[in-house]
XYZ file of C-alpha atoms in Angstrom:
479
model
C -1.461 -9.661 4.989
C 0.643 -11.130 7.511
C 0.091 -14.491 8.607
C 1.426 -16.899 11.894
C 3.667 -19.654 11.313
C 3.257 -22.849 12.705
C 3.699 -25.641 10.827
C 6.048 -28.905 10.711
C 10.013 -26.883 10.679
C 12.205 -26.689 7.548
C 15.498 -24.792 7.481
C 15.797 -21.089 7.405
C 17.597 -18.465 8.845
C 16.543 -17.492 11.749
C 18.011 -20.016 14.587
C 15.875 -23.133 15.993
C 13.478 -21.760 14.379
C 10.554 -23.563 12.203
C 8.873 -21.755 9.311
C 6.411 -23.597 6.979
C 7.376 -22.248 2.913
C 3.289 -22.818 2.384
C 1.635 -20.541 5.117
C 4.784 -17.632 4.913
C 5.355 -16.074 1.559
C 9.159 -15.960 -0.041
C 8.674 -12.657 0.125
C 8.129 -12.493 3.358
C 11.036 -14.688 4.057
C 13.426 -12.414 2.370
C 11.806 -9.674 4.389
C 13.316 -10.852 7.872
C 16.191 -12.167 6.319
C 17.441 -9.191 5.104
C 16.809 -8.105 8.996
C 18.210 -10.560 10.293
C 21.127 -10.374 8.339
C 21.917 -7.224 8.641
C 21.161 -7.470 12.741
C 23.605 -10.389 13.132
C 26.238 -8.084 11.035
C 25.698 -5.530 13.671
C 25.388 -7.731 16.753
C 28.084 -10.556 15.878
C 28.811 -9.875 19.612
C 25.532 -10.445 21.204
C 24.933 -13.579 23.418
C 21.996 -15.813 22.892
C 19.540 -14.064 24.594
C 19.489 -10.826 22.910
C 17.733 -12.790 19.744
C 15.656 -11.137 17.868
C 12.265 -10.432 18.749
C 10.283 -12.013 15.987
C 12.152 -15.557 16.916
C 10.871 -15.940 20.236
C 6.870 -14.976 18.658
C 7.491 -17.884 16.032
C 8.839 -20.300 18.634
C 6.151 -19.865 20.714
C 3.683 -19.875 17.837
C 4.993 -23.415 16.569
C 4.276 -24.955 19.372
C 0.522 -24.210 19.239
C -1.901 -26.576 17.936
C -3.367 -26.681 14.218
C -6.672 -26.896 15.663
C -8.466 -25.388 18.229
C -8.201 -26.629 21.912
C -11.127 -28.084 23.544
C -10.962 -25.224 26.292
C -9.893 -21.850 24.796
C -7.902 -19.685 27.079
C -8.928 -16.071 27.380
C -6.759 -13.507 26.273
C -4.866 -11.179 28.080
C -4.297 -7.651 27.509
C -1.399 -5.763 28.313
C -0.380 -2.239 27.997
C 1.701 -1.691 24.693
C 3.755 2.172 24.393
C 3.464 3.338 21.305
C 7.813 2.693 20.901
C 7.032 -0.753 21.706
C 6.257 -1.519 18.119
C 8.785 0.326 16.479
C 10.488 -1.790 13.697
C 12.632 -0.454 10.895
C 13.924 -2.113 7.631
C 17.490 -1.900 5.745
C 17.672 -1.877 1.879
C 21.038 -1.501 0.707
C 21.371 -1.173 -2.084
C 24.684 0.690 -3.203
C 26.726 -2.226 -0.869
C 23.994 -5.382 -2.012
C 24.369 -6.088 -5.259
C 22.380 -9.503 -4.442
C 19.336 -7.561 -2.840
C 19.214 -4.822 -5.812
C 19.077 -8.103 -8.328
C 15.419 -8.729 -6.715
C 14.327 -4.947 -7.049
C 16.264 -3.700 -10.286
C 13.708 -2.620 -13.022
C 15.339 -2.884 -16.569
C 15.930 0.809 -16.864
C 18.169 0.428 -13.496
C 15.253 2.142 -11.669
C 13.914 0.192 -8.241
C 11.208 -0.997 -8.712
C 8.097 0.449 -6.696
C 6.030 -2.630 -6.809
C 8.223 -4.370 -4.673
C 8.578 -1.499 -2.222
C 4.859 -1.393 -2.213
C 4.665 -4.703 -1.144
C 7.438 -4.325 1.473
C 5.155 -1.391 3.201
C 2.401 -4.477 3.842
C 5.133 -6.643 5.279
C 6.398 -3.897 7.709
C 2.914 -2.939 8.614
C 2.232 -6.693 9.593
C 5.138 -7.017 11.537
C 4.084 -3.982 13.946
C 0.908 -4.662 14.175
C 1.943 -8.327 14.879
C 4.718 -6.630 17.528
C 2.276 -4.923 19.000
C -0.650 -7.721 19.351
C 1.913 -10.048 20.958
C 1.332 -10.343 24.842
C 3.925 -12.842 25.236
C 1.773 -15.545 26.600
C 2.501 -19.146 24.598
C -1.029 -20.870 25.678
C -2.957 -17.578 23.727
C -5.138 -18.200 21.032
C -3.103 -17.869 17.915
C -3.439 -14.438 16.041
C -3.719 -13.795 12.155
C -3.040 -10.054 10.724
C -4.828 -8.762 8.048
C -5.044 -5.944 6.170
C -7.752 -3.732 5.723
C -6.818 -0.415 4.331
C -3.800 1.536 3.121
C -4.552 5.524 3.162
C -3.047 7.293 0.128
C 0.723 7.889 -0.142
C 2.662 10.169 -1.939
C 6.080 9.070 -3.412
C 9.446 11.506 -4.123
C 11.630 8.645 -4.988
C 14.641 9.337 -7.371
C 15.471 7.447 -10.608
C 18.727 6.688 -9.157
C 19.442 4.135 -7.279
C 19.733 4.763 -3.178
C 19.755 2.691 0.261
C 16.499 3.171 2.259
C 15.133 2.882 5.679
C 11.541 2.016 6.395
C 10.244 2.451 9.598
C 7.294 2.589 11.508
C 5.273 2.149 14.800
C 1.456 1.687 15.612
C -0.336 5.037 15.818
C -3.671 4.283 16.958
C -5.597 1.531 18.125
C -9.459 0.571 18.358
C -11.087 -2.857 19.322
C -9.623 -4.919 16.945
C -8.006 -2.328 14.360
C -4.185 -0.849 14.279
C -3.183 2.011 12.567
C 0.419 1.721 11.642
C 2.433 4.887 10.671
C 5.260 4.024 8.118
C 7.644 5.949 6.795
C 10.783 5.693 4.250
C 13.500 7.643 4.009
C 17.327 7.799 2.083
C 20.107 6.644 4.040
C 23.830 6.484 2.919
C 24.396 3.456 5.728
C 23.110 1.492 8.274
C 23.069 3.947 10.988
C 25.217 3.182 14.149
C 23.079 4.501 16.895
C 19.902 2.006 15.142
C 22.462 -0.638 15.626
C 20.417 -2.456 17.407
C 17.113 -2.623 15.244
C 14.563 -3.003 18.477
C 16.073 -0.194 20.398
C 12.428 2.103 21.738
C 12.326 4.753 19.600
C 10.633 8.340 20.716
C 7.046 8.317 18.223
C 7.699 12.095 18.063
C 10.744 11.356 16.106
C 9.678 8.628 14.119
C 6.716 10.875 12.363
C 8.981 13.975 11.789
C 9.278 13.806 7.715
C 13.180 15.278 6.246
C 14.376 16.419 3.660
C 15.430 12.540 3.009
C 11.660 11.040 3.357
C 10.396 9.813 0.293
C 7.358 8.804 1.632
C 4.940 8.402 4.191
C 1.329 6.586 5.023
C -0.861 4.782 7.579
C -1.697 1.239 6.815
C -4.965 -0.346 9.307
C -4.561 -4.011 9.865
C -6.873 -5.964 12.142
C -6.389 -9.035 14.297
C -8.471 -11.937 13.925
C -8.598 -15.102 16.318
C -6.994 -17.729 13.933
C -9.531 -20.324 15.160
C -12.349 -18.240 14.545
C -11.402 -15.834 12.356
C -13.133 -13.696 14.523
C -11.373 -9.990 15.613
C -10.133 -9.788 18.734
C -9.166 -6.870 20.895
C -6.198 -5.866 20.568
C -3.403 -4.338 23.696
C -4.348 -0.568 24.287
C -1.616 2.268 23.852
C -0.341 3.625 26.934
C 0.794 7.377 26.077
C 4.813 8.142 27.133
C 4.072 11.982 26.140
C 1.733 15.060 25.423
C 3.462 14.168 21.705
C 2.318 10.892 21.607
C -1.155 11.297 22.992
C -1.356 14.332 19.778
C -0.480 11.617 17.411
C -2.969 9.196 18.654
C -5.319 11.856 18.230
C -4.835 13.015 15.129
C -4.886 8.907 13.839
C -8.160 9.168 15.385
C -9.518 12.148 13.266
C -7.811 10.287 10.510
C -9.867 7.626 10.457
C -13.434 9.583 11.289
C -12.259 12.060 8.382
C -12.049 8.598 5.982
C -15.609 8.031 6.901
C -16.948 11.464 6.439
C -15.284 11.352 2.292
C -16.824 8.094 1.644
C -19.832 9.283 2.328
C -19.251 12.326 -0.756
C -18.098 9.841 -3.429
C -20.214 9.433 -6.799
C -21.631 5.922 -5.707
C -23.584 7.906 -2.614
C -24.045 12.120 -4.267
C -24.739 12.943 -7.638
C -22.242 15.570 -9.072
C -21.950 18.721 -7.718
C -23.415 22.030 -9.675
C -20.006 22.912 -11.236
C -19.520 19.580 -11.805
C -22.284 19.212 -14.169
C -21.442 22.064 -16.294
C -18.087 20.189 -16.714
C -20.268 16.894 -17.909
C -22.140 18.525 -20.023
C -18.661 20.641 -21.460
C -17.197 17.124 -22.099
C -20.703 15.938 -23.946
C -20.290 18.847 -26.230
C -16.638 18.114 -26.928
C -17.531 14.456 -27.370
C -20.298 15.102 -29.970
C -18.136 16.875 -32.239
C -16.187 12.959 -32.888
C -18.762 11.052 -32.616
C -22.808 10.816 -31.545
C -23.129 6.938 -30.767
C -23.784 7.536 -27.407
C -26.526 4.585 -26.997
C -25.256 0.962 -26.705
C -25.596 -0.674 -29.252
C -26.404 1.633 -31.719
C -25.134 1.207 -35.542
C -21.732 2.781 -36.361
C -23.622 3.560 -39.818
C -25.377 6.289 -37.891
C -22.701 8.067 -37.139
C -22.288 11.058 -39.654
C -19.683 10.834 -41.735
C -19.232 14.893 -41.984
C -17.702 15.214 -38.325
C -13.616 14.754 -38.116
C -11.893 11.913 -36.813
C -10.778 12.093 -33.140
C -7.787 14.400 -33.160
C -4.380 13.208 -32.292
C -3.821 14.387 -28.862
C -6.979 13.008 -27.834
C -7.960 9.156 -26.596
C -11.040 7.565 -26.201
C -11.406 6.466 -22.822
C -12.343 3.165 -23.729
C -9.047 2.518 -26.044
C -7.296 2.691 -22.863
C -8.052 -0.659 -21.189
C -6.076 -3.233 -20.385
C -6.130 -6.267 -17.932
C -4.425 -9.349 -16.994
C -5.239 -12.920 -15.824
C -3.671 -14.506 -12.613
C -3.982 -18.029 -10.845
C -3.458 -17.062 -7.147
C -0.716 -19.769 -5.837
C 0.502 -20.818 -1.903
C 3.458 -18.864 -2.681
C 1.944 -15.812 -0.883
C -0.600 -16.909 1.266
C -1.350 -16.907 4.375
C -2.976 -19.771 6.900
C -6.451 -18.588 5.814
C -5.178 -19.660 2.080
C -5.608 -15.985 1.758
C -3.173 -13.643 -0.997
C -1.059 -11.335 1.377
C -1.821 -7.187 0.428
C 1.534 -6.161 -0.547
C 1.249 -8.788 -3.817
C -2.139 -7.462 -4.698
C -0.669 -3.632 -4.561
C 2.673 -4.594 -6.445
C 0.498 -6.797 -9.655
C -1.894 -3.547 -9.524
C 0.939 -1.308 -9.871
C 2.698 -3.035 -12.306
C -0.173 -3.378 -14.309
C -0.784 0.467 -14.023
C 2.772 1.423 -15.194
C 2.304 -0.950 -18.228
C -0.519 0.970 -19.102
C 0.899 4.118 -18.580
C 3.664 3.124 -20.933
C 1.608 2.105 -23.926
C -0.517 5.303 -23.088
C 2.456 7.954 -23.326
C 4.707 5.587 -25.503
C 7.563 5.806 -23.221
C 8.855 4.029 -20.058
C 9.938 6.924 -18.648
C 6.843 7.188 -15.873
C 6.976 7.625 -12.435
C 4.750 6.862 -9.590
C 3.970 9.907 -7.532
C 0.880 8.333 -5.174
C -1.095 5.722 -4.688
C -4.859 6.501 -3.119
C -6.550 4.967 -0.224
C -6.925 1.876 -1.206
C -9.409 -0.472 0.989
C -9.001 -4.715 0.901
C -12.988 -5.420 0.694
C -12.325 -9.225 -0.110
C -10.034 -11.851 0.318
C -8.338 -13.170 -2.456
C -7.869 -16.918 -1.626
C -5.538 -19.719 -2.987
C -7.358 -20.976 -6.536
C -8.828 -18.188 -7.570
C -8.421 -16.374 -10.833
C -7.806 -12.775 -10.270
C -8.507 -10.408 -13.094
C -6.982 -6.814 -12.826
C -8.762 -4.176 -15.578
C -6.471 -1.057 -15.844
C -8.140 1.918 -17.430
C -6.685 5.740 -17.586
C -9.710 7.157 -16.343
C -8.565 11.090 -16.474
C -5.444 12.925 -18.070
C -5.360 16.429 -18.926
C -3.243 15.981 -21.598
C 0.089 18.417 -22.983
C 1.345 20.574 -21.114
C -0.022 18.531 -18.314
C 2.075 14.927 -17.940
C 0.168 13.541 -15.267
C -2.721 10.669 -15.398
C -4.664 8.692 -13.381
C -5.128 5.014 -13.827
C -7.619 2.943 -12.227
C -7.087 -1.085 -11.646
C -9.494 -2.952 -10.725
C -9.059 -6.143 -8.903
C -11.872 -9.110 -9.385
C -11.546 -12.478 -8.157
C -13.540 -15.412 -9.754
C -13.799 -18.551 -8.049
C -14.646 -21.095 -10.789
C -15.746 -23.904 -7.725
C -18.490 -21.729 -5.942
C -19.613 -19.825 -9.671
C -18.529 -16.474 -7.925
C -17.479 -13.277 -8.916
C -16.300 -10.241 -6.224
C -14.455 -7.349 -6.552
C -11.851 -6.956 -3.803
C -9.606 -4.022 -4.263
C -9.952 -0.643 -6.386
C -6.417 1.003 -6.980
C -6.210 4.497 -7.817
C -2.334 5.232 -9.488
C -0.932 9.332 -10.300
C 1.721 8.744 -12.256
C 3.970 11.277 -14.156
C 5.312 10.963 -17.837
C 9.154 12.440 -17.053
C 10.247 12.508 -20.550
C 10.125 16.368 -21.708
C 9.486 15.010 -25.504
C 6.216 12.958 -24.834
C 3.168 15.122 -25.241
C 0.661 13.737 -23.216
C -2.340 12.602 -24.774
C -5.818 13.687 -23.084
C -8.347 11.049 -22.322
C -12.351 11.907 -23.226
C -15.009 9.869 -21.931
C -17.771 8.611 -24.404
C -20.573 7.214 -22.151
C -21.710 8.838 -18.663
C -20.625 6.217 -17.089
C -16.758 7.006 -18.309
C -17.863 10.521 -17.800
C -18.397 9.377 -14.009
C -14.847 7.719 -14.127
C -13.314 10.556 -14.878
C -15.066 13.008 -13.204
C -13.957 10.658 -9.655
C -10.526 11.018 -11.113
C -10.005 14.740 -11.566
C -11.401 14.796 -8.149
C -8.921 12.215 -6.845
C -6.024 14.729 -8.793
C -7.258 17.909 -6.980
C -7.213 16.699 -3.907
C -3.216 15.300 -4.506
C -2.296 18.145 -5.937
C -3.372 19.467 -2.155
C -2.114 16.525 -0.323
C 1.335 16.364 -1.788
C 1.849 20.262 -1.615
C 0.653 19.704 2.636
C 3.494 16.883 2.647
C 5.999 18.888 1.050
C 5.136 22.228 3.457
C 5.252 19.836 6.190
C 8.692 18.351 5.358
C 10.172 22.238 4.439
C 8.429 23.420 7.917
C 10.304 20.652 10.496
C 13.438 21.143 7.947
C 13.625 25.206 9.057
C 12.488 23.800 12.412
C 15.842 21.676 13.007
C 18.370 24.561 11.363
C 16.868 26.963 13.824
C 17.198 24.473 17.148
């Protein structure tokens, strides 16, 4: 999530400007430092007035009241071009040896938790770019997230500089869909000198041979007052290319809807589905028959074999950790910002996909939609439960690992669940057999019937990326 800042000022990088360390994250901090760092490399020349644009929005925003005003001014809308809200992000590391200290995993891999939660920060800023009407008396906006569609990774396990980029692709009352991108760069590239310089949206979605991946977060604004949503500035279409992407943003989101409304929670299991249930029952009975809770282990007949070696009980997979959630990362709602939710979910996934195949050698190749159904506020324990809910096992080196995200706020004597990850990752060590996971109780056989489901329809979505990035790569050799 991306909050405002206004606050009493402390020192920081950006000039006469005020930041508050307790509602804007470190994270976040580094985040427009490392623009603004490499911007002022770029532009030592510029004059005063060609500051960036995110100094002007927090100079304005400090000067707003804490509290609400006695007589609220309405808000004005203006028309936004899709370009408007391009921003794009540096990380260099082959030339930073500083910036790959913060993302260095200790097998000299980056690590993809902190690129996860560098995705949420770029999203915010967009959406917050595009939101922005330029008026200082407006009501104060706060950006949250509420969904991040799946994404499909091809990074490699050495170490590269990358651009992320991105631009809002679709608007509705209060909701922006943001299309981000990252791709391999060997440099900062001269003609992006100038990192606010309108970029065509055509461009920006085309996927190269150098994008390692690509997905559509949805923030929405909320009054900060209120914490009401508020409308947000329409798109104004430059092109029959822009208007296409809009579109297709649009079916995006009603195509969302329409898959929600087939998951297990809603439709029992297809035909063919069931004869795969009751294929796993019989494969299950031949271990073990205590299928009813509770039921003795001394009931369990001793002439059936122990669970063979390349198989794992479902339930001998789990894992979880405990957090305190601290100011470090909230936001003025005392609210945990998105990107640290996805980077403690993925981490938590890779441990578990480390003890499961023995091996650190596992990649991440997506991450599916994953929808923000709670806040997480300042206080609160969060508990994260990783579980591989399907493998295939050898020759097969994929598996899918579920985390699930509940917050318990010891105060109030609640318990919510606000996020459900879904991680593919990919044992890449040719002498690690993978291990297949076999569900015990229906309800595991539910998990991991939503998880082969969830690996299908990858499988499909990652071969559509890849035809799409081969397609525009013949498409630019033959122009």
């Amino acid at each position: 999530m991306l909050a405002l800042f206004r606050s009493p000022s402390v020192s920081t990088v950006f000039k006469n400007v005020a930041l508050s360390p307790y509602q804007y994250s470190p994270a976040r901090l580094r985040f427009f430092t490392s623009i603004a760092a490499i911007r002022e490399e770029l532009n030592a020349k510029k004059t005063e007035k060609d500051m960036f644009w995110i100094e002007d929005i927090i100079k304005r925003e400090n000067k707003k009241p804490l509290e609400p005003p006695c007589n609220s001014k309405e808000r004005t809308l203006i028309e936004k071009k899709m370009s408007d809200s391009y921003v794009e992000k540096y990380l260099l590391f082959k030339s930073s040896p500083e910036l790959l200290e913060e993302y260095i995993f200790v097998d000299k891999r980056i690590r993809v938790g902190k690129l996860l939660e560098d995705l949420d920060a770029l999203a915010g800023t967009i959406a917050y770019k595009h939101v922005d009407n330029g008026d200082p008396e407006a009501s104060p906006t706060t950006i949250v997230t509420a969904s991040v569609d799946r994404l499909d990774l091809m990074i490699s396990d050495s170490v590269e500089n990358y651009k992320l980029s991105g631009h809002v692709s679709y608007v509705g009352n209060s909701s922006m869909e943001i299309f981000i991108k990252a791709e391999t760069v060997d440099t900062v590239e001269e003609s992006d000198s100038d990192t606010l310089l309108p970029k065509k949206p055509e461009d920006i979605s085309l996927l190269g041979s150098n994008t390692v991946l690509a997905t559509r977060i949805t923030m929405v604004a909320l009054d900060s007052y209120t914490r009401k949503p508020i409308q947000v500035n329409p798109i104004v279409f430059q092109s029959p290319e822009e208007e296409r992407i809009f579109e297709f943003a649009k079916a995006n989101k009603k195509r969302k809807k329409r898959a929600a409304e087939y998951e297990l929670t809603r439709r029992p299991p297809t035909p063919e589905e069931r004869l795969t249930i009751h294929d796993i029952y019989l494969q299950s009975s031949q271990y073990t028959d205590d299928f009813s809770e509770g039921k003795s282990s001394l009931c369990v007949s001793d002439a059936k074999p122990p669970l063979p070696k390349n198989l794992v009980w479902m339930s001998d997979t789990h894992m979880e950790s405990n957090l305190i959630m601290h100011s470090q990362y909230r936001n003025i709602h005392n609210s945990i910002f998105g990107g640290y939710l996805m980077r403690k979910a993925y981490e938590l996934a890779y441990s578990e996909a480390a003890l499961f195949t023995n091996t650190m050698s596992n990649n991440l190749l997506a991450m599916d939609q994953v929808i923000f159904r709670k806040p997480v506020n300042i206080g609160t324990f969060l508990n994260l439960k990783a579980c591989v809910v399907h493998a295939e096992g050898y020759p097969h080196r994929s598996l899918q690992i579920r985390v699930v995200a509940q917050v318990t706020d010891i105060e109030n004597g609640t318990q919510d669940i606000s996020n459900i990850f879904y991680f593919t990752l990919i044992c890449s060590d040719d002498n690690i057999k993978v291990k297949r996971v076999l569900p015990k109780t229906y309800a595991e056989t539910m998990l991991w019937l939503a998880g082969h489901r969830r690996r299908m329809q990858g499988i499909k979505a990652r071969q559509l990326l890849l035809n799409e990035v081969i397609d525009q790569y013949h498409g630019i050799l033959r122009h």
